[in-house]
């Protein structure tokens, strides 16, 4: 595979899997101690990666679940954020300034803070009540964060008897590192063709629904815009028909992400509409990826993980096609803002 270290990938994703037992222990302990809600409080891309887990809880549990922006909470606060709150703060660097700024306020409030970081010796690596460290870099962090947050959501559901077959689900998830590697290998011959579609236009409408919508948002904002300087319009597949459809015409690129959860029909609606008005519809469908031994229910849970792992292969080819390394920045962490 192009510019890819298989053993490094396996080591990082296996590291995320290895955190499951301790994550569950911390969650159960917090719930037993009287926790009344959970907040997922990341910044930027890390925040987006928490959305599938938050949505899973909001759809399947009566346990109050919130997702908010640290930068806004520092200024405005939240009546729901109390000493009975569990707060999950992801940050690959462990230094994200908006999240660090909120940390001291969380200490004052008395919330239980769980930090998910890539580096221990950082403000968030040292500042959480419970710190989970799994080294990763930009090209491997999505799967790691998706899996860790999924384990947190599953632990809550299981403790509250709101999910069946928890042990079997966790068992299947434990096989994901090797399965994801095989998905990457199988998709590699197609990755360059998809990358050429992205390289051929300086503007893309990117859409999806359900738990892959956050990955559509993430890929547009954090990869194509930040790392490739390609303009995008991420829009939820439902909202697509409340404004964005008017931008669709011949020559306009529409990129559709299709997952396998209950929201799949919303993506299919876009897929049925777009070809009548543009000659540039491109679909990435997780149902096409083989996961031997994984149930339909678990496939639905890991659709964003699958999407992320394939998009990494596409991005590897895209940076070569455009002669634009994914690490190149003009402003991000380079100038004052």
Tab-separated table of C-alpha atoms in Angstrom, residues 2-318:
chain	number	residue	atom	x	y	z
A	2	UNK	CA	1.175	3.502	-0.853
A	3	UNK	CA	3.058	5.236	1.982
A	4	UNK	CA	1.591	2.979	4.637
A	5	UNK	CA	3.129	1.166	7.598
A	6	UNK	CA	0.943	-1.853	8.357
A	7	UNK	CA	2.539	-2.733	11.677
A	8	UNK	CA	2.256	0.843	12.905
A	9	UNK	CA	-1.442	0.874	12.037
A	10	UNK	CA	-2.065	-2.421	13.822
A	11	UNK	CA	-0.154	-1.231	16.885
A	12	UNK	CA	-2.180	1.979	17.175
A	13	UNK	CA	-5.608	0.429	16.646
A	14	UNK	CA	-4.759	-2.472	18.946
A	15	UNK	CA	-3.801	0.158	21.502
A	16	UNK	CA	-7.313	1.619	21.262
A	17	UNK	CA	-8.856	-1.835	21.705
A	18	UNK	CA	-6.668	-2.462	24.748
A	19	UNK	CA	-8.256	0.518	26.517
A	20	UNK	CA	-11.757	-0.999	26.458
A	21	UNK	CA	-11.659	-2.768	29.817
A	22	UNK	CA	-10.343	0.240	31.736
A	23	UNK	CA	-12.733	2.615	29.952
A	24	UNK	CA	-15.628	0.419	31.010
A	25	UNK	CA	-14.354	0.260	34.593
A	26	UNK	CA	-14.133	4.057	34.824
A	27	UNK	CA	-17.590	4.540	33.301
A	28	UNK	CA	-19.229	1.973	35.582
A	29	UNK	CA	-17.521	3.501	38.606
A	30	UNK	CA	-18.725	6.981	37.657
A	31	UNK	CA	-22.285	5.798	37.058
A	32	UNK	CA	-22.311	3.884	40.338
A	33	UNK	CA	-21.124	7.031	42.111
A	34	UNK	CA	-24.165	8.934	40.861
A	35	UNK	CA	-23.188	10.492	37.529
A	36	UNK	CA	-26.249	12.109	35.973
A	37	UNK	CA	-25.104	12.890	32.430
A	38	UNK	CA	-22.194	12.771	30.008
A	39	UNK	CA	-20.632	15.515	27.896
A	40	UNK	CA	-18.409	14.893	24.858
A	41	UNK	CA	-16.260	18.024	24.728
A	42	UNK	CA	-13.668	17.931	22.013
A	43	UNK	CA	-12.403	20.711	19.772
A	44	UNK	CA	-12.188	20.681	15.977
A	45	UNK	CA	-11.742	17.289	14.356
A	46	UNK	CA	-11.535	15.390	17.635
A	47	UNK	CA	-14.943	16.776	18.586
A	48	UNK	CA	-16.475	15.599	15.321
A	49	UNK	CA	-15.136	12.091	15.921
A	50	UNK	CA	-17.114	11.901	19.178
A	51	UNK	CA	-20.439	12.488	17.442
A	52	UNK	CA	-21.272	8.862	16.507
A	53	UNK	CA	-20.883	7.735	20.134
A	54	UNK	CA	-22.944	10.670	21.399
A	55	UNK	CA	-25.614	9.948	18.798
A	56	UNK	CA	-25.687	6.272	19.761
A	57	UNK	CA	-26.455	7.229	23.358
A	58	UNK	CA	-29.025	9.826	22.347
A	59	UNK	CA	-30.809	7.274	20.154
A	60	UNK	CA	-30.678	4.241	22.464
A	61	UNK	CA	-30.327	5.456	26.027
A	62	UNK	CA	-32.318	7.621	28.412
A	63	UNK	CA	-29.036	8.711	30.003
A	64	UNK	CA	-28.690	12.441	29.205
A	65	UNK	CA	-25.940	12.947	26.633
A	66	UNK	CA	-24.594	16.280	25.446
A	67	UNK	CA	-22.055	17.346	22.866
A	68	UNK	CA	-20.827	20.929	22.977
A	69	UNK	CA	-17.908	23.197	22.106
A	70	UNK	CA	-15.346	23.952	24.837
A	71	UNK	CA	-14.745	27.441	23.430
A	72	UNK	CA	-18.425	28.296	23.907
A	73	UNK	CA	-18.724	26.635	27.306
A	74	UNK	CA	-15.820	28.721	28.634
A	75	UNK	CA	-17.807	31.827	27.720
A	76	UNK	CA	-21.403	30.756	28.274
A	77	UNK	CA	-21.355	27.718	30.560
A	78	UNK	CA	-24.108	25.096	30.772
A	79	UNK	CA	-26.713	24.482	33.447
A	80	UNK	CA	-26.356	20.755	32.759
A	81	UNK	CA	-22.598	20.687	33.414
A	82	UNK	CA	-22.230	19.896	37.123
A	83	UNK	CA	-20.248	17.843	39.594
A	84	UNK	CA	-22.489	14.944	38.541
A	85	UNK	CA	-21.285	15.112	34.937
A	86	UNK	CA	-18.884	12.803	33.132
A	87	UNK	CA	-16.824	14.787	30.607
A	88	UNK	CA	-14.968	13.110	27.742
A	89	UNK	CA	-12.240	15.326	26.268
A	90	UNK	CA	-10.368	13.974	23.231
A	91	UNK	CA	-7.221	15.669	21.942
A	92	UNK	CA	-4.577	13.903	19.908
A	93	UNK	CA	-1.909	16.452	20.826
A	94	UNK	CA	-3.151	16.875	24.398
A	95	UNK	CA	-2.535	20.608	23.988
A	96	UNK	CA	-5.628	21.889	22.145
A	97	UNK	CA	-5.951	25.372	23.597
A	98	UNK	CA	-9.752	25.587	23.719
A	99	UNK	CA	-9.952	22.283	25.573
A	100	UNK	CA	-7.120	23.190	27.923
A	101	UNK	CA	-8.880	26.475	28.714
A	102	UNK	CA	-12.018	24.589	29.749
A	103	UNK	CA	-10.135	22.073	31.886
A	104	UNK	CA	-9.584	24.403	34.833
A	105	UNK	CA	-13.259	25.369	34.789
A	106	UNK	CA	-14.230	21.687	34.851
A	107	UNK	CA	-12.022	21.227	37.905
A	108	UNK	CA	-13.875	24.047	39.638
A	109	UNK	CA	-17.220	22.506	38.776
A	110	UNK	CA	-16.095	19.092	40.008
A	111	UNK	CA	-17.037	17.105	36.899
A	112	UNK	CA	-15.321	13.762	36.317
A	113	UNK	CA	-12.966	14.369	33.391
A	114	UNK	CA	-11.873	11.560	31.080
A	115	UNK	CA	-9.184	12.634	28.611
A	116	UNK	CA	-8.334	10.669	25.469
A	117	UNK	CA	-4.910	11.750	24.248
A	118	UNK	CA	-1.978	10.679	22.133
A	119	UNK	CA	0.639	12.047	24.516
A	120	UNK	CA	0.882	11.731	28.291
A	121	UNK	CA	3.182	14.670	29.064
A	122	UNK	CA	0.715	17.350	28.009
A	123	UNK	CA	-1.858	19.535	29.779
A	124	UNK	CA	-4.717	17.175	28.939
A	125	UNK	CA	-2.497	14.135	29.410
A	126	UNK	CA	-1.847	15.225	32.971
A	127	UNK	CA	-5.043	17.079	33.744
A	128	UNK	CA	-7.771	14.470	33.448
A	129	UNK	CA	-9.156	12.560	36.395
A	130	UNK	CA	-8.802	9.497	34.190
A	131	UNK	CA	-6.294	9.722	31.357
A	132	UNK	CA	-6.251	7.303	28.424
A	133	UNK	CA	-3.165	7.488	26.241
A	134	UNK	CA	-2.907	5.887	22.816
A	135	UNK	CA	-0.239	7.352	20.580
A	136	UNK	CA	-1.475	8.055	17.069
A	137	UNK	CA	-0.923	10.549	14.285
A	138	UNK	CA	-3.347	12.255	11.930
A	139	UNK	CA	-3.546	9.316	9.532
A	140	UNK	CA	-4.424	6.808	12.281
A	141	UNK	CA	-6.282	8.856	14.888
A	142	UNK	CA	-9.822	8.608	13.462
A	143	UNK	CA	-10.233	4.894	13.988
A	144	UNK	CA	-8.639	5.121	17.431
A	145	UNK	CA	-10.943	7.900	18.642
A	146	UNK	CA	-14.029	6.305	17.103
A	147	UNK	CA	-13.320	3.021	18.876
A	148	UNK	CA	-12.534	4.576	22.257
A	149	UNK	CA	-15.685	6.703	22.259
A	150	UNK	CA	-17.749	3.725	21.098
A	151	UNK	CA	-16.480	1.701	24.062
A	152	UNK	CA	-17.593	4.509	26.380
A	153	UNK	CA	-21.080	4.583	24.884
A	154	UNK	CA	-21.395	0.800	24.992
A	155	UNK	CA	-20.313	0.737	28.646
A	156	UNK	CA	-23.117	3.147	29.551
A	157	UNK	CA	-25.690	1.187	27.574
A	158	UNK	CA	-24.572	-2.086	29.143
A	159	UNK	CA	-24.563	-0.760	32.717
A	160	UNK	CA	-28.102	0.520	32.236
A	161	UNK	CA	-29.337	-2.696	30.578
A	162	UNK	CA	-30.110	-0.805	27.379
A	163	UNK	CA	-28.231	-3.092	25.011
A	164	UNK	CA	-28.084	-6.823	24.426
A	165	UNK	CA	-25.053	-8.989	23.663
A	166	UNK	CA	-22.570	-6.457	24.989
A	167	UNK	CA	-19.866	-9.055	25.446
A	168	UNK	CA	-20.308	-10.347	21.905
A	169	UNK	CA	-20.175	-6.818	20.477
A	170	UNK	CA	-16.949	-6.077	22.346
A	171	UNK	CA	-15.524	-9.401	21.192
A	172	UNK	CA	-16.236	-8.544	17.562
A	173	UNK	CA	-14.788	-5.062	17.995
A	174	UNK	CA	-11.589	-6.570	19.374
A	175	UNK	CA	-10.954	-8.027	15.913
A	176	UNK	CA	-11.244	-4.682	14.162
A	177	UNK	CA	-7.522	-3.811	13.795
A	178	UNK	CA	-6.814	-6.852	11.625
A	179	UNK	CA	-10.137	-6.528	9.787
A	180	UNK	CA	-9.536	-2.847	9.053
A	181	UNK	CA	-6.128	-3.667	7.641
A	182	UNK	CA	-7.747	-6.131	5.251
A	183	UNK	CA	-10.308	-3.491	4.253
A	184	UNK	CA	-7.445	-1.152	3.406
A	185	UNK	CA	-5.694	-3.808	1.335
A	186	UNK	CA	-8.861	-4.642	-0.571
A	187	UNK	CA	-9.659	-1.008	-1.287
A	188	UNK	CA	-6.132	0.046	-2.303
A	189	UNK	CA	-6.665	-0.676	-6.046
A	190	UNK	CA	-9.674	1.702	-6.017
A	191	UNK	CA	-8.177	4.446	-3.855
A	192	UNK	CA	-6.310	6.271	-6.596
A	193	UNK	CA	-9.418	6.496	-8.800
A	194	UNK	CA	-11.386	8.096	-5.963
A	195	UNK	CA	-8.481	10.441	-5.245
A	196	UNK	CA	-8.511	11.535	-8.887
A	197	UNK	CA	-12.163	12.547	-8.502
A	198	UNK	CA	-11.245	14.703	-5.517
A	199	UNK	CA	-8.228	16.178	-7.295
A	200	UNK	CA	-10.241	17.018	-10.409
A	201	UNK	CA	-12.354	19.706	-8.749
A	202	UNK	CA	-11.675	22.627	-6.425
A	203	UNK	CA	-15.155	22.323	-4.870
A	204	UNK	CA	-17.154	19.354	-3.570
A	205	UNK	CA	-20.522	18.916	-1.923
A	206	UNK	CA	-19.975	16.165	0.671
A	207	UNK	CA	-22.954	14.495	2.272
A	208	UNK	CA	-24.019	11.553	4.401
A	209	UNK	CA	-26.437	10.592	7.160
A	210	UNK	CA	-26.538	8.735	10.457
A	211	UNK	CA	-23.247	7.863	12.059
A	212	UNK	CA	-21.208	8.435	8.880
A	213	UNK	CA	-22.372	12.041	8.568
A	214	UNK	CA	-19.713	13.169	11.100
A	215	UNK	CA	-17.060	11.498	8.960
A	216	UNK	CA	-18.343	13.401	5.911
A	217	UNK	CA	-18.114	16.642	7.896
A	218	UNK	CA	-14.684	15.679	9.246
A	219	UNK	CA	-13.246	14.702	5.877
A	220	UNK	CA	-14.457	17.870	4.221
A	221	UNK	CA	-13.242	20.237	6.951
A	222	UNK	CA	-10.154	18.556	8.375
A	223	UNK	CA	-8.707	16.783	5.340
A	224	UNK	CA	-9.832	18.442	2.123
A	225	UNK	CA	-9.980	21.987	3.502
A	226	UNK	CA	-7.231	21.997	6.139
A	227	UNK	CA	-4.805	19.563	4.569
A	228	UNK	CA	-5.493	20.027	0.857
A	229	UNK	CA	-6.995	23.543	0.584
A	230	UNK	CA	-9.926	22.212	-1.440
A	231	UNK	CA	-13.230	24.003	-0.846
A	232	UNK	CA	-16.079	21.812	0.359
A	233	UNK	CA	-19.718	22.073	1.380
A	234	UNK	CA	-20.409	19.348	3.976
A	235	UNK	CA	-24.163	18.970	4.405
A	236	UNK	CA	-26.278	16.331	6.117
A	237	UNK	CA	-28.193	14.190	3.624
A	238	UNK	CA	-31.481	15.355	5.128
A	239	UNK	CA	-30.540	19.042	4.936
A	240	UNK	CA	-29.301	18.469	1.380
A	241	UNK	CA	-32.910	18.893	0.269
A	242	UNK	CA	-33.379	22.142	2.154
A	243	UNK	CA	-31.023	24.408	0.268
A	244	UNK	CA	-27.939	22.648	-1.078
A	245	UNK	CA	-29.780	20.790	-3.840
A	246	UNK	CA	-30.082	24.137	-5.661
A	247	UNK	CA	-26.302	24.131	-6.171
A	248	UNK	CA	-26.356	20.808	-8.011
A	249	UNK	CA	-25.852	21.100	-11.772
A	250	UNK	CA	-23.678	19.577	-14.454
A	251	UNK	CA	-20.030	19.617	-13.443
A	252	UNK	CA	-20.670	19.997	-9.689
A	253	UNK	CA	-19.040	17.217	-7.686
A	254	UNK	CA	-21.255	15.487	-5.120
A	255	UNK	CA	-19.520	13.021	-2.787
A	256	UNK	CA	-21.905	10.703	-0.927
A	257	UNK	CA	-20.966	8.597	2.095
A	258	UNK	CA	-23.299	5.657	2.781
A	259	UNK	CA	-23.236	3.801	6.081
A	260	UNK	CA	-25.241	0.841	7.333
A	261	UNK	CA	-27.323	2.214	10.185
A	262	UNK	CA	-30.999	3.176	10.213
A	263	UNK	CA	-30.305	6.450	8.372
A	264	UNK	CA	-29.133	4.721	5.179
A	265	UNK	CA	-32.371	5.591	3.289
A	266	UNK	CA	-31.508	9.293	3.647
A	267	UNK	CA	-28.280	8.700	1.728
A	268	UNK	CA	-30.137	6.664	-0.867
A	269	UNK	CA	-32.478	9.605	-1.419
A	270	UNK	CA	-29.492	11.752	-2.444
A	271	UNK	CA	-28.147	8.926	-4.587
A	272	UNK	CA	-31.454	8.711	-6.437
A	273	UNK	CA	-31.704	12.472	-6.957
A	274	UNK	CA	-28.214	13.643	-7.890
A	275	UNK	CA	-27.565	11.695	-11.145
A	276	UNK	CA	-30.462	13.483	-12.809
A	277	UNK	CA	-28.708	16.830	-12.404
A	278	UNK	CA	-24.950	16.285	-12.175
A	279	UNK	CA	-22.539	14.027	-13.996
A	280	UNK	CA	-20.213	13.971	-10.982
A	281	UNK	CA	-21.783	11.864	-8.236
A	282	UNK	CA	-19.281	9.648	-6.402
A	283	UNK	CA	-20.428	7.177	-3.749
A	284	UNK	CA	-18.432	5.545	-0.954
A	285	UNK	CA	-20.498	2.756	0.595
A	286	UNK	CA	-19.342	0.800	3.648
A	287	UNK	CA	-21.635	-2.095	2.667
A	288	UNK	CA	-19.116	-2.931	-0.063
A	289	UNK	CA	-16.344	-3.651	2.463
A	290	UNK	CA	-15.961	-7.214	3.706
A	291	UNK	CA	-15.836	-7.858	7.467
A	292	UNK	CA	-15.863	-11.631	7.956
A	293	UNK	CA	-17.524	-12.737	11.180
A	294	UNK	CA	-18.958	-9.309	12.013
A	295	UNK	CA	-22.723	-9.099	12.531
A	296	UNK	CA	-24.972	-6.603	10.779
A	297	UNK	CA	-25.551	-4.754	14.054
A	298	UNK	CA	-21.835	-4.325	14.682
A	299	UNK	CA	-21.229	-3.352	11.052
A	300	UNK	CA	-23.729	-0.550	11.572
A	301	UNK	CA	-21.860	0.608	14.684
A	302	UNK	CA	-18.488	0.694	12.943
A	303	UNK	CA	-19.572	2.287	9.663
A	304	UNK	CA	-17.724	5.540	10.497
A	305	UNK	CA	-14.617	3.538	11.416
A	306	UNK	CA	-14.736	1.748	8.061
A	307	UNK	CA	-15.253	5.024	6.236
A	308	UNK	CA	-12.273	6.609	7.974
A	309	UNK	CA	-9.966	3.699	7.273
A	310	UNK	CA	-10.751	3.748	3.536
A	311	UNK	CA	-10.543	7.532	3.295
A	312	UNK	CA	-7.023	7.357	4.699
A	313	UNK	CA	-6.062	5.299	1.645
A	314	UNK	CA	-7.716	7.839	-0.637
A	315	UNK	CA	-5.901	10.703	1.095
A	316	UNK	CA	-2.554	8.952	0.693
A	317	UNK	CA	-3.036	8.966	-3.065
A	318	UNK	CA	-4.549	12.453	-3.129
